[in-house]
């Protein structure tokens, strides 16, 4: 009897530790402070078809993986910094680049073994067109720009901004997307680069459809991912993989419906 009681006490002592080892029930995720329809909408927007494509996908994946999301919003560069410091467990959306292995764990990526990011666990496939003034002289052949005058802009912390800098085409002044598009329309900025659907929504909101155009070739085509912090992944690799797998499954199941609802 005494042995049985001792065994029961041992189980009760070890149970909380075992449960904790399975992983946390809350996932702290950071995303950009500024809303970007159709991917994120303001919470109080009664006209929106929902919270946004990304928020719906991530919420559904979290429920499938039995996780609760602690949504946190900051400027994008602060989200990256918070991930590096382990103050949040993940950020979205992010495009993989080799240098980003230092601050985030992308799904399936193992730089030591040369394993690439697993595309099937992506959030969304996107492209970044170049919005220019209708009738403007700027051209882009996929390798270089011609007829640059004022340079182009893209949001702080975006891979597209670094790409423009590498091409010697970046206007270094930091601008909010709406301000940048207005400058492009007025001929005081050569172009602005952001994800295609976000750009379309902004152009429509600003009523610039008759003043702006997209160049034929985008600056960038890529996959959006949800990288997790290195500390979170090292502590909970199985839970991280379950969550990424759930993301991929939810996107496959719901992409057509989400496109129809958010991108009619």
mmCIF file of C-alpha atoms in Angstrom:
data_model
loop_
_atom_site.group_PDB
_atom_site.id
_atom_site.type_symbol
_atom_site.label_atom_id
_atom_site.label_comp_id
_atom_site.label_asym_id
_atom_site.label_seq_id
_atom_site.Cartn_x
_atom_site.Cartn_y
_atom_site.Cartn_z
ATOM 1 C CA UNK A 1 0.000 0.000 0.000
ATOM 2 C CA UNK A 2 2.787 2.376 0.964
ATOM 3 C CA UNK A 3 4.610 1.565 -2.280
ATOM 4 C CA UNK A 4 1.464 2.326 -4.286
ATOM 5 C CA UNK A 5 0.997 5.663 -2.529
ATOM 6 C CA UNK A 6 4.651 6.550 -3.118
ATOM 7 C CA UNK A 7 4.311 5.687 -6.808
ATOM 8 C CA UNK A 8 1.182 7.823 -7.096
ATOM 9 C CA UNK A 9 2.912 10.759 -5.454
ATOM 10 C CA UNK A 10 5.828 10.405 -7.862
ATOM 11 C CA UNK A 11 3.452 10.452 -10.834
ATOM 12 C CA UNK A 12 1.726 13.580 -9.510
ATOM 13 C CA UNK A 13 5.082 15.289 -9.051
ATOM 14 C CA UNK A 14 6.338 14.416 -12.531
ATOM 15 C CA UNK A 15 3.067 15.016 -14.403
ATOM 16 C CA UNK A 16 3.335 18.836 -14.600
ATOM 17 C CA UNK A 17 6.887 18.522 -15.892
ATOM 18 C CA UNK A 18 5.818 16.000 -18.513
ATOM 19 C CA UNK A 19 2.964 18.211 -19.655
ATOM 20 C CA UNK A 20 5.273 21.205 -19.826
ATOM 21 C CA UNK A 21 7.735 19.203 -21.921
ATOM 22 C CA UNK A 22 5.030 18.632 -24.533
ATOM 23 C CA UNK A 23 5.087 22.350 -25.265
ATOM 24 C CA UNK A 24 3.242 25.534 -24.388
ATOM 25 C CA UNK A 25 -0.432 25.988 -25.136
ATOM 26 C CA UNK A 26 0.057 29.647 -26.139
ATOM 27 C CA UNK A 27 1.991 30.826 -29.187
ATOM 28 C CA UNK A 28 3.059 34.487 -29.188
ATOM 29 C CA UNK A 29 2.955 35.827 -32.737
ATOM 30 C CA UNK A 30 3.920 39.295 -33.938
ATOM 31 C CA UNK A 31 2.724 40.899 -37.151
ATOM 32 C CA UNK A 32 2.848 44.343 -38.690
ATOM 33 C CA UNK A 33 1.092 47.217 -36.961
ATOM 34 C CA UNK A 34 -0.277 48.603 -40.210
ATOM 35 C CA UNK A 35 -3.188 46.674 -41.721
ATOM 36 C CA UNK A 36 -2.703 45.314 -45.228
ATOM 37 C CA UNK A 37 -5.946 44.124 -46.842
ATOM 38 C CA UNK A 38 -6.701 41.474 -47.986
ATOM 39 C CA UNK A 39 -4.231 39.769 -45.649
ATOM 40 C CA UNK A 40 -4.999 41.706 -42.461
ATOM 41 C CA UNK A 41 -7.914 44.025 -41.701
ATOM 42 C CA UNK A 42 -8.666 46.355 -38.780
ATOM 43 C CA UNK A 43 -10.644 44.583 -36.066
ATOM 44 C CA UNK A 44 -13.424 47.185 -36.233
ATOM 45 C CA UNK A 45 -13.897 47.101 -40.024
ATOM 46 C CA UNK A 46 -17.513 46.012 -40.444
ATOM 47 C CA UNK A 47 -17.171 46.053 -44.256
ATOM 48 C CA UNK A 48 -14.332 43.522 -44.328
ATOM 49 C CA UNK A 49 -15.123 39.917 -45.323
ATOM 50 C CA UNK A 50 -13.210 38.738 -42.247
ATOM 51 C CA UNK A 51 -10.066 39.434 -40.219
ATOM 52 C CA UNK A 52 -7.830 38.752 -43.216
ATOM 53 C CA UNK A 53 -6.447 35.795 -45.153
ATOM 54 C CA UNK A 54 -3.372 35.296 -42.991
ATOM 55 C CA UNK A 55 -5.184 35.670 -39.681
ATOM 56 C CA UNK A 56 -7.809 33.135 -40.717
ATOM 57 C CA UNK A 57 -5.205 30.624 -41.883
ATOM 58 C CA UNK A 58 -3.071 30.956 -38.770
ATOM 59 C CA UNK A 59 -6.036 30.779 -36.406
ATOM 60 C CA UNK A 60 -7.321 27.620 -38.100
ATOM 61 C CA UNK A 61 -3.858 26.033 -37.971
ATOM 62 C CA UNK A 62 -3.485 26.930 -34.297
ATOM 63 C CA UNK A 63 -6.804 25.293 -33.466
ATOM 64 C CA UNK A 64 -5.767 22.187 -35.382
ATOM 65 C CA UNK A 65 -2.472 22.096 -33.470
ATOM 66 C CA UNK A 66 -4.291 22.797 -30.168
ATOM 67 C CA UNK A 67 -2.618 26.150 -29.638
ATOM 68 C CA UNK A 68 -3.936 29.526 -28.531
ATOM 69 C CA UNK A 69 -2.503 32.550 -30.322
ATOM 70 C CA UNK A 70 -1.353 35.617 -28.412
ATOM 71 C CA UNK A 71 -1.543 38.190 -31.224
ATOM 72 C CA UNK A 72 0.929 41.062 -30.894
ATOM 73 C CA UNK A 73 1.282 44.007 -33.265
ATOM 74 C CA UNK A 74 4.379 46.152 -33.748
ATOM 75 C CA UNK A 75 6.212 47.855 -36.602
ATOM 76 C CA UNK A 76 7.768 45.114 -38.728
ATOM 77 C CA UNK A 77 11.390 45.765 -37.738
ATOM 78 C CA UNK A 78 10.383 45.564 -34.064
ATOM 79 C CA UNK A 79 8.705 42.216 -34.725
ATOM 80 C CA UNK A 80 11.999 40.940 -36.118
ATOM 81 C CA UNK A 81 13.901 42.285 -33.112
ATOM 82 C CA UNK A 82 11.379 40.718 -30.706
ATOM 83 C CA UNK A 83 11.847 37.365 -32.457
ATOM 84 C CA UNK A 84 15.626 37.638 -32.158
ATOM 85 C CA UNK A 85 15.316 38.350 -28.436
ATOM 86 C CA UNK A 86 12.819 35.536 -27.862
ATOM 87 C CA UNK A 87 10.147 38.010 -26.757
ATOM 88 C CA UNK A 88 7.752 36.461 -29.275
ATOM 89 C CA UNK A 89 7.618 32.907 -30.622
ATOM 90 C CA UNK A 90 6.985 33.716 -34.267
ATOM 91 C CA UNK A 91 6.413 36.483 -36.814
ATOM 92 C CA UNK A 92 4.583 36.690 -40.120
ATOM 93 C CA UNK A 93 4.732 37.023 -43.009
ATOM 94 C CA UNK A 94 8.427 36.629 -43.798
ATOM 95 C CA UNK A 95 10.386 35.650 -46.895
ATOM 96 C CA UNK A 96 13.310 33.320 -46.351
ATOM 97 C CA UNK A 97 16.853 34.465 -47.110
ATOM 98 C CA UNK A 98 20.044 32.797 -45.903
ATOM 99 C CA UNK A 99 20.936 35.714 -43.620
ATOM 100 C CA UNK A 100 17.564 35.346 -41.903
ATOM 101 C CA UNK A 101 18.598 31.947 -40.540
ATOM 102 C CA UNK A 102 20.356 33.914 -37.805
ATOM 103 C CA UNK A 103 17.109 35.278 -36.361
ATOM 104 C CA UNK A 104 14.406 32.783 -37.265
ATOM 105 C CA UNK A 105 13.712 29.104 -37.822
ATOM 106 C CA UNK A 106 11.910 28.598 -41.113
ATOM 107 C CA UNK A 107 9.953 25.356 -41.656
ATOM 108 C CA UNK A 108 12.241 22.463 -42.546
ATOM 109 C CA UNK A 109 15.302 24.671 -42.907
ATOM 110 C CA UNK A 110 18.612 23.234 -41.663
ATOM 111 C CA UNK A 111 21.583 25.314 -42.835
ATOM 112 C CA UNK A 112 24.086 22.887 -41.311
ATOM 113 C CA UNK A 113 22.783 20.035 -43.474
ATOM 114 C CA UNK A 114 21.917 22.206 -46.432
ATOM 115 C CA UNK A 115 18.203 21.438 -46.158
ATOM 116 C CA UNK A 116 15.986 24.067 -47.827
ATOM 117 C CA UNK A 117 12.797 25.597 -46.503
ATOM 118 C CA UNK A 118 9.828 23.305 -47.131
ATOM 119 C CA UNK A 119 7.468 25.122 -49.510
ATOM 120 C CA UNK A 120 4.475 23.005 -48.600
ATOM 121 C CA UNK A 121 4.360 24.753 -45.210
ATOM 122 C CA UNK A 122 4.224 28.263 -46.675
ATOM 123 C CA UNK A 123 1.534 30.760 -45.761
ATOM 124 C CA UNK A 124 0.996 32.181 -49.248
ATOM 125 C CA UNK A 125 2.734 32.626 -52.589
ATOM 126 C CA UNK A 126 3.159 36.283 -53.534
ATOM 127 C CA UNK A 127 4.794 38.689 -55.919
ATOM 128 C CA UNK A 128 5.925 42.291 -55.559
ATOM 129 C CA UNK A 129 5.185 44.420 -58.637
ATOM 130 C CA UNK A 130 6.586 47.874 -59.248
ATOM 131 C CA UNK A 131 3.919 50.590 -59.141
ATOM 132 C CA UNK A 132 4.862 53.525 -61.369
ATOM 133 C CA UNK A 133 3.215 56.623 -62.785
ATOM 134 C CA UNK A 134 1.121 55.959 -65.873
ATOM 135 C CA UNK A 135 3.082 57.197 -68.861
ATOM 136 C CA UNK A 136 6.312 57.389 -66.855
ATOM 137 C CA UNK A 137 9.716 56.517 -68.302
ATOM 138 C CA UNK A 138 10.908 54.027 -65.674
ATOM 139 C CA UNK A 139 11.611 50.539 -67.025
ATOM 140 C CA UNK A 140 12.725 47.251 -65.452
ATOM 141 C CA UNK A 141 13.978 44.226 -67.388
ATOM 142 C CA UNK A 142 14.285 41.899 -64.410
ATOM 143 C CA UNK A 143 17.959 42.747 -63.920
ATOM 144 C CA UNK A 144 18.304 46.527 -63.935
ATOM 145 C CA UNK A 145 16.312 49.749 -63.965
ATOM 146 C CA UNK A 146 16.480 52.416 -66.650
ATOM 147 C CA UNK A 147 15.463 56.087 -66.541
ATOM 148 C CA UNK A 148 15.776 56.434 -62.770
ATOM 149 C CA UNK A 149 15.317 59.959 -61.466
ATOM 150 C CA UNK A 150 14.156 59.933 -57.851
ATOM 151 C CA UNK A 151 14.552 56.264 -56.968
ATOM 152 C CA UNK A 152 12.011 53.768 -55.664
ATOM 153 C CA UNK A 153 10.751 52.963 -52.185
ATOM 154 C CA UNK A 154 9.550 49.940 -50.218
ATOM 155 C CA UNK A 155 8.674 49.531 -46.517
ATOM 156 C CA UNK A 156 11.364 49.360 -43.843
ATOM 157 C CA UNK A 157 12.530 45.847 -43.021
ATOM 158 C CA UNK A 158 11.216 44.375 -46.276
ATOM 159 C CA UNK A 159 13.428 42.222 -48.456
ATOM 160 C CA UNK A 160 12.302 44.313 -51.423
ATOM 161 C CA UNK A 161 13.833 47.402 -49.834
ATOM 162 C CA UNK A 162 17.195 45.655 -49.590
ATOM 163 C CA UNK A 163 16.839 44.468 -53.177
ATOM 164 C CA UNK A 164 16.288 48.038 -54.355
ATOM 165 C CA UNK A 165 19.332 49.155 -52.378
ATOM 166 C CA UNK A 166 21.455 46.400 -53.933
ATOM 167 C CA UNK A 167 20.334 47.586 -57.367
ATOM 168 C CA UNK A 168 21.239 51.194 -56.555
ATOM 169 C CA UNK A 169 17.606 52.204 -57.029
ATOM 170 C CA UNK A 170 16.457 52.902 -53.465
ATOM 171 C CA UNK A 171 15.196 56.293 -52.381
ATOM 172 C CA UNK A 172 16.402 56.206 -48.781
ATOM 173 C CA UNK A 173 13.557 58.301 -47.348
ATOM 174 C CA UNK A 174 11.270 56.092 -45.229
ATOM 175 C CA UNK A 175 7.648 56.447 -46.321
ATOM 176 C CA UNK A 176 4.339 54.867 -45.386
ATOM 177 C CA UNK A 177 2.829 53.012 -48.377
ATOM 178 C CA UNK A 178 -0.013 55.482 -48.937
ATOM 179 C CA UNK A 179 2.350 58.473 -48.880
ATOM 180 C CA UNK A 180 4.754 56.726 -51.222
ATOM 181 C CA UNK A 181 2.035 55.930 -53.776
ATOM 182 C CA UNK A 182 0.849 59.533 -53.712
ATOM 183 C CA UNK A 183 4.408 60.683 -54.426
ATOM 184 C CA UNK A 184 4.640 58.232 -57.328
ATOM 185 C CA UNK A 185 1.364 59.565 -58.737
ATOM 186 C CA UNK A 186 2.632 63.152 -58.458
ATOM 187 C CA UNK A 187 5.895 62.291 -60.229
ATOM 188 C CA UNK A 188 8.148 62.848 -57.211
ATOM 189 C CA UNK A 189 9.082 59.178 -56.736
ATOM 190 C CA UNK A 190 9.844 56.742 -59.550
ATOM 191 C CA UNK A 191 8.050 53.772 -58.058
ATOM 192 C CA UNK A 192 6.884 51.881 -55.013
ATOM 193 C CA UNK A 193 7.088 48.151 -54.275
ATOM 194 C CA UNK A 194 4.816 46.133 -52.017
ATOM 195 C CA UNK A 195 2.861 42.867 -52.404
ATOM 196 C CA UNK A 196 0.503 42.955 -55.405
ATOM 197 C CA UNK A 197 -2.849 42.592 -53.647
ATOM 198 C CA UNK A 198 -1.876 45.062 -50.934
ATOM 199 C CA UNK A 199 -0.770 47.530 -53.598
ATOM 200 C CA UNK A 200 -4.031 47.134 -55.524
ATOM 201 C CA UNK A 201 -6.095 47.706 -52.383
ATOM 202 C CA UNK A 202 -4.129 50.852 -51.523
ATOM 203 C CA UNK A 203 -4.342 52.220 -55.058
ATOM 204 C CA UNK A 204 -8.109 51.703 -55.025
ATOM 205 C CA UNK A 205 -8.455 53.284 -51.578
ATOM 206 C CA UNK A 206 -6.469 56.319 -52.739
ATOM 207 C CA UNK A 207 -8.399 56.443 -56.044
ATOM 208 C CA UNK A 208 -5.210 56.328 -58.082
ATOM 209 C CA UNK A 209 -6.311 53.671 -60.586
ATOM 210 C CA UNK A 210 -6.112 56.139 -63.484
ATOM 211 C CA UNK A 211 -2.691 57.445 -62.463
ATOM 212 C CA UNK A 212 -0.639 54.366 -61.586
ATOM 213 C CA UNK A 213 0.345 51.165 -63.344
ATOM 214 C CA UNK A 214 2.391 48.031 -62.627
ATOM 215 C CA UNK A 215 5.472 47.322 -64.717
ATOM 216 C CA UNK A 216 5.213 43.953 -66.536
ATOM 217 C CA UNK A 217 7.906 42.186 -64.486
ATOM 218 C CA UNK A 218 7.673 42.107 -60.682
ATOM 219 C CA UNK A 219 10.702 42.949 -58.581
ATOM 220 C CA UNK A 220 10.325 39.741 -56.589
ATOM 221 C CA UNK A 221 8.324 36.502 -56.475
ATOM 222 C CA UNK A 222 8.460 34.535 -53.245
ATOM 223 C CA UNK A 223 6.726 32.463 -50.573
ATOM 224 C CA UNK A 224 5.537 33.955 -47.321
ATOM 225 C CA UNK A 225 6.366 31.895 -44.234
ATOM 226 C CA UNK A 226 5.844 32.021 -40.492
ATOM 227 C CA UNK A 227 9.308 31.593 -38.943
ATOM 228 C CA UNK A 228 9.554 30.694 -35.268
ATOM 229 C CA UNK A 229 12.179 31.872 -32.803
ATOM 230 C CA UNK A 230 15.274 29.720 -32.411
ATOM 231 C CA UNK A 231 14.646 29.226 -28.639
ATOM 232 C CA UNK A 232 11.050 28.090 -29.247
ATOM 233 C CA UNK A 233 12.077 25.657 -31.976
ATOM 234 C CA UNK A 234 14.929 24.201 -29.941
ATOM 235 C CA UNK A 235 12.628 23.609 -26.958
ATOM 236 C CA UNK A 236 9.609 22.363 -28.908
ATOM 237 C CA UNK A 237 10.657 21.008 -32.340
ATOM 238 C CA UNK A 238 7.780 18.529 -32.614
ATOM 239 C CA UNK A 239 5.153 21.094 -31.716
ATOM 240 C CA UNK A 240 6.684 23.561 -34.175
ATOM 241 C CA UNK A 241 6.479 20.994 -36.958
ATOM 242 C CA UNK A 242 2.868 20.126 -36.091
ATOM 243 C CA UNK A 243 1.960 23.797 -36.338
ATOM 244 C CA UNK A 244 3.716 24.264 -39.699
ATOM 245 C CA UNK A 245 2.086 21.111 -41.033
ATOM 246 C CA UNK A 246 -1.293 22.432 -39.913
ATOM 247 C CA UNK A 247 -0.582 25.708 -41.731
ATOM 248 C CA UNK A 248 0.148 23.859 -44.946
ATOM 249 C CA UNK A 249 -2.954 21.695 -44.613
ATOM 250 C CA UNK A 250 -5.220 24.643 -43.862
ATOM 251 C CA UNK A 251 -3.874 26.597 -46.838
ATOM 252 C CA UNK A 252 -4.456 23.647 -49.166
ATOM 253 C CA UNK A 253 -7.990 23.154 -47.874
ATOM 254 C CA UNK A 254 -9.023 26.802 -47.763
ATOM 255 C CA UNK A 255 -7.019 28.711 -50.375
ATOM 256 C CA UNK A 256 -9.696 28.646 -53.089
ATOM 257 C CA UNK A 257 -12.431 29.760 -50.688
ATOM 258 C CA UNK A 258 -10.257 32.497 -49.197
ATOM 259 C CA UNK A 259 -9.335 33.823 -52.634
ATOM 260 C CA UNK A 260 -12.979 33.931 -53.645
ATOM 261 C CA UNK A 261 -14.001 35.751 -50.478
ATOM 262 C CA UNK A 262 -11.080 38.177 -50.128
ATOM 263 C CA UNK A 263 -9.963 38.594 -53.768
ATOM 264 C CA UNK A 264 -13.200 38.632 -55.783
#
